[in-house]
Amino acid sequence: MLKITLSLFSAFLMFAWYNPLHENSENRTTPQTRIDSLPNASSWPSELVLTNFAGPDLTPSPACLAVASTGEVFVGVDMIGSLGKDPGKGSIVKLVDSDNDGKVDKHTIFAMADDPRGIIAMGDKVYVLHTVFSKENGLATGMDLVVFEDKNKDGVADGPAKPLIEHISNPKFLQSRGTDHATNGIRMGIDGWIYIAVGDFGFHDAIDRSGKKMTMLGGGIVRVRPDGTEMEIYTHGMRNIYDVAIDPFMNIFTRDNTNDGGGWNIRFSNQIQSGEYGYPVLFQHHTDEIIPALIDLGGGSGTGSLYMDEDTWPAKYNHVPMMADWGRSQAYIHRVTPDGATYTQKEEDFIKLSQITDLDVDASGRLYLAAWDGAGYSGSASKGFVVRAVPKNWKYKAFPEVKKLSIKELVTILKSGSATARLDAQQELITRPAKQATEATWKLASDKSLPLYTRVAGMYAYEQIAGESGVTNLVKLAAEKDIKEYVLRALTDRKGNLKNVPTELFLAGMKDANPRVQLAATIGLGRLGRIEAAEALLAVKVPASFVAPAKDVEGPHATPNSPIILPHIAVRSLVKLNAVDATVKAIGTENSTIALWALRYMHDPKAVDGLIAAYKKSSDPELKKQILVTLARLYKKEADYDGSWWWSTRPDSHGPYYKAVTWESSPEIKNILTEQWNKADAAGKQFYADLNARNRMEITEFGGEEVAVAKEEVKIDFDKIRNKKGQVGESSIEDVMLAMAKINGDPALGKTLFTRQGCVACHSLTKGETMKGPFMGQIGSIMNREQIAESILKPNASISQGFASVVIETKGGKTYMGFITQESAAKVVMRDITGQLYTIKASDIVSRKELEDSMMPTGLASALSYEEFASLITFLSQQKK
């Protein structure tokens, strides 16, 4: 359906994306179970009341939603889905519950927008992120962030949308695949920026309203001002995030996942400005260089996100990120605990909702959740609904229209315990006469008696109104211990206001006792762009955990590592400053480790010359070795991204680059490496072979290049299997399904049948086996017996992402059909239905087409008796590794 590949099942079953559902027996509330036949959640905490708000007659295929502070619900209806490509089927529906009984009373089609993926409702403006199609040929031309206005409050946009960012997704792959790995959810922070979750299609030459163009290879977070200016990359190296959760202090959380075929494991992370999270080239074998996720939660597919901060909610369910998981049909809560400059977390089940896509809350505390509910990959007019959740004993309190309030009244709202209310009031305040608004907001920011969330909201309002003229006051405010972290962030938040921001304040912040102040200062020094900060950045200590994974070992990409955060961000800031001279100068000093780390990303001839000079000068064997390691890393670089390619759902994640090319200093690097290799003995030459393999330099003389050796499976005669007719083959699917509900089956027999019926040709059961089709080792955690049975009987009903049948034609007229097991810029590795393996050079491919049918033949269970089929599905339902 949506985002990460919300695809169900190709060869066998519906979603091989997930590992076992995460079980947490602690702090769990007895759930309230579903009590009516209307579309609703299937379980939720007993402290809440859930009601069906709207059904598929109004909100079919709801891909996203947003709620205005005053309670109007805007739902993104997506009748194209993640894999459809026909325009004219998307809309934004506005729903109103005027009598507050938990059900919609009024609705309008607010605007037409294809493939809506994110919505923000703010005052009389509604921001929408959606796919754009050509009126001439009906093909996708990209994705745009736009804003609609409804000043007359009639529930319908006043006119056409105004674009804020254009082309913020790759049109080539929108056309060929659909919107499954495209750009997704949007959310506004209390700093006034719109944060955009970018999937790993990335984008080429996105353009904002100032005319600024930007390109991003892969996924991450981009942000932009509400007027469509100042577009910039916030974080990078995510796979396919769907949304972001932002707390009142601008801490950001999200969920993404790993490769198709590798478990599709969900990783929950704290997104730190300028951080590199490593997907796909660093997160396995170069994990020393990334900010790791906080946890690997097993398989799933994260969708909408919300940071709940509403004082109308019970403390138990407040001040927490709430994260939707489409694949698990579950909303989760993450209990986050500060840990140095980042966090640790603990996940808990929250609300179970069929293929949940999004969630949002209004200023009175009404939480709305959207369910895709089996609408498939191209949308369905009969599937999808929205529910409302409120605490028991909750009383509705109307939120006022902020445009009608005085500055004094708006200031009062900034003191409230509702983050939704504070943001709405703040955004209205910044439109008021500057003199009165700056006075009012500065008073909030500087009042030590107020809650910190109010002061931060006031400070960011003041910063947005005062601009450069507010720097002096903010510098004074930074002297306060409790608010210093946030002031440092605000001072460097807007690059147009940096002229009078003192470097000294940030240098002092680097030495603060609070690691979060140190982090804000480190980020700020990179944004200030002043080269004199390089010395302080180079003084950041690198912890002992900065160790590259052993050869062929997957590193800890989802293990909290708070000590690595500060040096990681210091390196990112050094690279932003292009501090080549200072960094080279630090080689061989006490700051050598961080200097060499930063130099890995400085593809500058001066950096290479400096490294070589330092190598020749040094007499320290270990330092000389680390210099060679750095030079080997610089031998190639990532090719400039032109939007013509994408690394697919199953990219080669060896790293350190995906599409590596040599550059002007490569010959110089090769010369010194070859010179040293020639001097080495047999044992010493292994060091160069390992460098060659790790960095994929492709220097033939060194050897050590890794050769992908994949096991060819025993061929299986599927025609022989499917032509046998037993009880299953002679019965209707409906009769088989009814029988399965009554027969338990023998799992031991099912294990035998898994091999006998040919399942082993395309499916593995343990992580150590060769990855083939959808992984079956955890399928019982995702699907029940009924779902498993239906997916086997109807394999073409839906196809698991990453395992669709692909036909490749090559030079010389050869044709191959199978599924892609690995792909790089140079080659494609394919496995056919019999288990045979083929490696095809990318340069030899003439055409490539993804087929609509599953690679799994129909009828493979036809020869089975009811007892045998029950045994097979029981065996599979017990696979919960």
XYZ file of N, CA and C in Angstrom, residues 177-338:
486
model
N 7.351 2.499 -10.609
C 6.993 1.715 -9.423
C 5.745 2.226 -8.720
N 5.536 3.539 -8.715
C 4.502 4.122 -7.879
C 5.139 4.831 -6.695
N 4.321 5.170 -5.716
C 4.771 6.054 -4.638
C 5.223 5.283 -3.403
N 5.717 4.054 -3.571
C 6.014 3.225 -2.398
C 7.276 3.619 -1.648
N 8.290 4.137 -2.325
C 9.522 4.555 -1.643
C 9.766 6.051 -1.837
N 8.684 6.789 -2.001
C 8.797 8.204 -2.346
C 8.872 9.067 -1.086
N 8.512 10.338 -1.238
C 8.540 11.278 -0.128
C 7.198 11.226 0.591
N 7.215 11.338 1.907
C 6.050 10.946 2.683
C 5.541 12.024 3.632
N 5.452 11.714 4.937
C 4.755 12.570 5.876
C 5.423 13.908 6.136
N 4.615 14.864 6.589
C 5.105 16.196 6.941
C 4.563 16.567 8.319
N 5.368 17.302 9.069
C 4.920 17.767 10.383
C 5.668 19.048 10.725
N 4.980 19.984 11.373
C 5.608 21.248 11.750
C 6.088 21.187 13.194
N 7.296 21.705 13.431
C 7.843 21.781 14.777
C 7.574 23.136 15.393
N 7.830 23.245 16.685
C 7.626 24.512 17.391
C 8.643 25.561 16.934
N 9.639 25.147 16.166
C 10.591 26.094 15.574
C 10.052 26.707 14.287
N 8.850 26.273 13.854
C 8.232 26.857 12.669
C 8.646 26.236 11.355
N 9.505 25.216 11.370
C 9.907 24.531 10.145
C 8.923 23.398 9.851
N 8.738 23.099 8.565
C 8.017 21.908 8.147
C 9.044 20.821 7.874
N 8.903 19.702 8.571
C 9.835 18.588 8.434
C 9.210 17.538 7.521
N 9.996 17.050 6.567
C 9.502 16.177 5.502
C 10.254 14.853 5.553
N 9.509 13.754 5.642
C 10.104 12.413 5.658
C 10.327 11.957 4.214
N 11.574 11.820 3.824
C 11.923 11.476 2.442
C 12.307 10.004 2.357
N 11.608 9.264 1.504
C 11.954 7.870 1.266
C 13.189 7.756 0.392
N 13.677 6.519 0.197
C 14.981 6.387 -0.448
C 14.958 6.474 -1.972
N 13.813 6.823 -2.584
C 13.874 7.316 -3.967
C 14.763 8.559 -4.023
N 14.773 9.325 -2.913
C 15.495 10.583 -2.920
C 14.894 11.544 -3.928
N 15.695 12.494 -4.381
C 15.215 13.443 -5.380
C 16.396 14.149 -6.035
N 16.145 14.703 -7.202
C 17.168 15.425 -7.947
C 16.597 16.776 -8.358
N 17.289 17.831 -7.984
C 16.889 19.200 -8.347
C 15.487 19.559 -7.872
N 15.188 19.233 -6.610
C 13.997 19.817 -5.999
C 14.227 21.328 -5.923
N 13.172 22.093 -6.028
C 13.320 23.553 -6.060
C 12.326 24.192 -5.105
N 12.814 25.114 -4.269
C 11.909 25.797 -3.340
C 11.514 27.163 -3.919
N 10.769 27.942 -3.139
C 10.215 29.199 -3.677
C 11.266 30.274 -3.870
N 12.432 30.124 -3.261
C 13.498 31.101 -3.485
C 14.304 30.776 -4.736
N 13.996 29.626 -5.365
C 14.752 29.182 -6.523
C 15.899 28.258 -6.181
N 16.090 27.981 -4.895
C 17.161 27.078 -4.474
C 16.884 25.672 -4.958
N 17.902 25.007 -5.534
C 17.783 23.626 -5.970
C 18.606 22.726 -5.058
N 18.114 21.527 -4.870
C 18.797 20.605 -3.969
C 18.575 19.175 -4.440
N 19.583 18.337 -4.258
C 19.526 16.923 -4.625
C 19.873 16.088 -3.406
N 19.179 14.975 -3.232
C 19.512 14.072 -2.134
C 19.444 12.630 -2.628
N 20.549 11.937 -2.501
C 20.612 10.511 -2.820
C 20.171 9.735 -1.599
N 19.044 9.036 -1.704
C 18.557 8.245 -0.592
C 17.600 9.014 0.292
N 17.290 8.420 1.452
C 16.258 8.950 2.329
C 16.802 9.699 3.520
N 15.912 10.417 4.173
C 16.261 11.200 5.350
C 15.173 12.216 5.635
N 15.540 13.284 6.305
C 14.591 14.348 6.631
C 15.059 15.643 5.985
N 14.133 16.301 5.307
C 14.356 17.627 4.734
C 13.429 18.587 5.457
N 13.840 19.826 5.605
C 12.933 20.796 6.200
C 12.885 22.073 5.363
N 11.801 22.836 5.541
C 11.575 24.045 4.756
C 10.697 24.980 5.583
N 10.817 26.274 5.346
C 9.950 27.227 6.023
C 8.540 27.159 5.436
N 7.533 27.578 6.163
C 6.153 27.500 5.663
C 5.881 28.312 4.411
N 6.761 29.249 4.088
C 6.591 29.998 2.836
C 7.333 29.346 1.679
N 7.916 28.174 1.912
C 8.584 27.454 0.840
C 10.004 27.884 0.573
N 10.660 28.519 1.525
C 12.052 28.943 1.349
C 12.947 28.221 2.350
N 14.267 28.410 2.154
C 15.306 27.902 3.070
C 15.354 26.375 3.148
N 14.926 25.683 2.104
C 14.968 24.218 2.071
C 16.371 23.710 2.404
N 16.460 22.703 3.265
C 17.756 22.129 3.624
C 17.580 20.699 4.116
N 18.665 19.934 4.014
C 18.676 18.562 4.527
C 18.929 18.607 6.029
N 18.106 17.880 6.773
C 18.226 17.847 8.230
C 19.009 16.619 8.686
N 18.628 15.431 8.199
C 19.397 14.203 8.446
C 19.413 13.388 7.164
N 20.295 12.405 7.109
C 20.441 11.585 5.906
C 20.737 10.143 6.304
N 20.435 9.217 5.376
C 20.805 7.826 5.571
C 19.695 6.965 6.131
N 18.438 7.328 5.832
C 17.302 6.514 6.233
C 16.813 5.729 5.019
N 16.042 4.655 5.273
C 15.558 3.867 4.147
C 14.275 4.437 3.571
N 13.214 4.378 4.341
C 11.936 4.776 3.755
C 10.991 5.227 4.851
N 11.380 6.260 5.559
C 10.550 6.753 6.657
C 9.264 7.358 6.109
N 8.211 7.243 6.896
C 6.892 7.714 6.473
C 6.470 8.984 7.192
N 7.078 9.277 8.327
C 6.642 10.420 9.112
C 7.675 10.694 10.191
N 7.505 11.788 10.910
C 8.383 12.129 12.027
C 7.528 12.514 13.231
N 8.016 12.202 14.429
C 7.393 12.634 15.680
C 8.308 13.679 16.297
N 7.759 14.850 16.627
C 8.566 15.973 17.115
C 8.054 16.404 18.481
N 8.917 16.413 19.472
C 8.476 16.802 20.812
C 8.557 18.326 20.982
N 8.096 18.873 22.112
C 8.068 20.337 22.283
C 9.435 20.985 22.346
N 10.494 20.180 22.433
C 11.853 20.711 22.525
C 12.663 20.403 21.264
N 11.962 20.003 20.198
C 12.559 19.732 18.890
C 13.445 18.492 18.875
N 13.122 17.519 19.730
C 13.714 16.194 19.597
C 12.834 15.401 18.642
N 13.446 14.731 17.683
C 12.706 14.093 16.595
C 12.947 12.582 16.622
N 11.865 11.836 16.406
C 11.932 10.380 16.415
C 11.228 9.837 15.162
N 11.722 8.693 14.691
C 11.092 8.078 13.528
C 11.388 6.593 13.505
N 10.695 5.884 12.603
C 10.932 4.456 12.382
C 11.220 4.248 10.905
N 12.272 3.489 10.622
C 12.491 3.054 9.243
C 12.807 1.563 9.291
N 13.229 0.995 8.156
C 13.511 -0.445 8.186
C 14.690 -0.796 7.306
N 15.066 -2.075 7.346
C 16.211 -2.567 6.597
C 15.733 -3.154 5.273
N 16.641 -3.786 4.549
C 16.340 -4.248 3.189
C 15.201 -5.253 3.103
N 14.492 -5.206 1.984
C 13.595 -6.296 1.635
C 14.425 -7.581 1.584
N 13.871 -8.642 2.110
C 14.595 -9.903 2.093
C 15.545 -10.047 3.252
N 15.804 -8.953 3.973
C 16.685 -9.022 5.129
C 15.898 -8.923 6.416
N 14.597 -9.167 6.326
C 13.751 -9.123 7.507
C 12.835 -7.915 7.548
N 13.139 -6.884 6.759
C 12.371 -5.627 6.818
C 12.276 -5.143 8.262
N 13.351 -5.313 9.000
C 13.288 -5.005 10.422
C 13.119 -3.509 10.663
N 12.240 -3.188 11.590
C 11.997 -1.803 11.974
C 13.067 -1.336 12.945
N 13.562 -0.119 12.709
C 14.531 0.485 13.617
C 13.973 1.834 14.068
N 13.899 2.023 15.373
C 13.410 3.271 15.965
C 14.620 4.137 16.271
N 14.587 5.397 15.838
C 15.777 6.228 15.987
C 15.449 7.646 16.435
N 16.433 8.247 17.065
C 16.420 9.663 17.422
C 17.158 10.409 16.322
N 16.467 11.282 15.629
C 17.047 11.993 14.492
C 17.726 13.284 14.954
N 19.043 13.304 14.864
C 19.838 14.430 15.346
C 20.342 15.244 14.160
N 20.101 16.530 14.197
C 20.407 17.402 13.068
C 21.838 17.205 12.570
N 21.961 17.047 11.257
C 23.201 16.827 10.497
C 23.734 15.405 10.618
N 23.019 14.538 11.325
C 23.488 13.169 11.517
C 23.390 12.314 10.262
N 24.288 11.337 10.167
C 24.292 10.356 9.084
C 23.926 9.001 9.681
N 22.837 8.388 9.148
C 22.313 7.148 9.702
C 22.661 5.923 8.855
N 23.257 6.138 7.672
C 24.007 5.085 7.022
C 23.355 4.189 5.998
N 22.016 4.225 5.821
C 21.403 3.297 4.864
C 21.649 3.780 3.434
N 21.987 2.876 2.488
C 22.251 1.457 2.675
C 23.731 1.111 2.767
N 24.622 2.078 2.580
C 26.026 1.712 2.373
C 26.875 1.650 3.641
N 26.379 2.198 4.746
C 27.194 2.211 5.958
C 26.602 1.405 7.106
N 25.312 1.072 7.036
C 24.654 0.542 8.223
C 24.973 -0.923 8.516
N 25.710 -1.594 7.649
C 26.076 -2.980 7.935
C 27.557 -3.152 8.254
N 28.416 -2.646 7.389
C 29.851 -2.921 7.534
C 30.685 -1.690 7.894
N 30.046 -0.535 8.035
C 30.772 0.693 8.384
C 30.032 1.404 9.516
N 29.549 0.622 10.473
C 28.693 1.179 11.512
C 29.426 2.082 12.495
N 30.749 2.067 12.497
C 31.480 3.002 13.331
C 31.241 4.443 12.889
N 30.801 4.634 11.670
C 30.674 5.980 11.112
C 29.274 6.573 11.223
N 28.299 5.824 11.737
C 26.921 6.292 11.706
C 26.394 6.582 13.113
N 25.250 7.256 13.156
C 24.470 7.307 14.400
C 23.557 6.089 14.369
N 23.712 5.176 15.301
C 22.878 3.966 15.254
C 21.457 4.255 15.718
N 20.538 3.421 15.283
C 19.176 3.477 15.797
C 19.177 3.075 17.267
N 18.075 3.355 17.951
C 17.990 3.036 19.373
C 17.631 1.585 19.634
N 17.002 0.943 18.626
C 16.642 -0.468 18.793
C 16.208 -1.040 17.454
N 16.451 -2.341 17.278
C 15.879 -3.110 16.177
C 14.689 -3.861 16.759
N 13.504 -3.579 16.215
C 12.264 -4.100 16.788
C 11.734 -5.311 16.046
N 12.499 -5.839 15.117
C 11.989 -6.930 14.300
C 11.207 -6.385 13.123
N 10.581 -7.293 12.385
C 9.936 -6.900 11.143
C 8.736 -5.995 11.344
N 8.462 -5.192 10.336
C 7.326 -4.293 10.372
C 7.409 -3.260 9.273
N 6.537 -2.281 9.302
C 6.572 -1.191 8.325
C 5.993 0.057 8.966
N 6.877 0.908 9.457
C 6.449 2.111 10.160
C 5.729 3.075 9.246
N 4.656 3.677 9.759
C 3.916 4.679 8.990
C 3.834 5.963 9.814
N 2.625 6.433 10.148
C 2.491 7.733 10.782
C 3.126 7.824 12.158
N 3.501 9.033 12.534
C 4.153 9.271 13.817
C 3.586 10.537 14.460
N 3.557 10.544 15.782
C 3.062 11.690 16.549
C 3.749 11.704 17.900
N 4.162 12.876 18.331
C 4.598 12.995 19.724
C 3.414 13.515 20.516
N 2.876 12.693 21.414
C 1.710 13.079 22.202
C 2.142 13.964 23.357
N 1.622 15.179 23.384
C 1.927 16.122 24.456
C 0.670 16.958 24.718
N -0.306 16.318 25.321
C -1.600 16.940 25.582
C -2.003 16.673 27.022
N -2.226 17.718 27.812
C -2.509 17.533 29.238
C -3.892 16.963 29.518
N -4.726 16.807 28.490
C -6.013 16.139 28.668
C -5.858 14.622 28.692
N -4.668 14.124 28.381
C -4.429 12.684 28.338
C -3.808 12.212 29.652
N -4.082 10.956 30.027
C -3.474 10.409 31.246
C -1.952 10.438 31.141
N -1.307 10.641 32.253
C 0.154 10.727 32.266
C 0.801 9.514 31.621
N 0.152 8.358 31.777
C 0.711 7.116 31.254
C 0.849 7.142 29.742
N -0.006 7.896 29.078
C -0.002 7.943 27.614
C 0.333 9.336 27.097
N 1.021 10.099 27.914
C 1.389 11.461 27.510
C 2.910 11.608 27.504
N 3.365 12.596 26.763
C 4.799 12.879 26.638
C 5.553 11.677 26.072
N 5.003 11.087 25.017
C 5.608 9.911 24.396
C 5.460 9.975 22.878
N 6.456 9.457 22.145
C 6.241 9.245 20.707
C 5.247 8.111 20.500
N 4.273 8.328 19.628
C 3.335 7.297 19.221
C 3.621 6.972 17.765
N 3.892 5.709 17.478
C 4.347 5.320 16.151
C 3.433 4.245 15.578
N 2.949 4.483 14.372
C 2.079 3.516 13.701
C 2.919 2.517 12.918
N 2.464 1.267 12.913
C 3.123 0.243 12.119
C 2.073 -0.455 11.265
N 2.101 -0.169 9.969
C 1.130 -0.697 9.018
C 1.157 -2.219 8.969
N 2.340 -2.775 8.910
C 2.458 -4.220 8.761
C 1.960 -4.980 9.965
N 2.206 -4.450 11.140
C 1.772 -5.133 12.358
C 0.350 -4.733 12.764
N -0.253 -3.784 12.040
C -1.583 -3.277 12.387
C -1.615 -2.841 13.854
N -0.624 -2.034 14.220
C -0.459 -1.695 15.633
C 0.139 -0.298 15.770
N -0.419 0.492 16.677
C 0.237 1.727 17.109
C 1.005 1.421 18.388
N 2.203 1.971 18.480
C 3.063 1.721 19.627
C 3.389 3.028 20.344
N 3.729 2.876 21.603
C 4.287 3.969 22.397
C 5.743 3.632 22.678
N 6.592 4.627 22.604
C 7.997 4.451 22.990
C 8.277 5.311 24.220
N 8.668 4.661 25.294
C 9.096 5.389 26.487
C 10.557 5.780 26.291
N 10.823 7.039 26.038
C 12.198 7.457 25.779
C 12.795 8.083 27.042
N 14.024 7.716 27.313
C 14.742 8.189 28.496
C 16.037 8.845 28.054
N 16.325 10.078 28.499
C 17.574 10.733 28.099
C 18.800 9.892 28.431
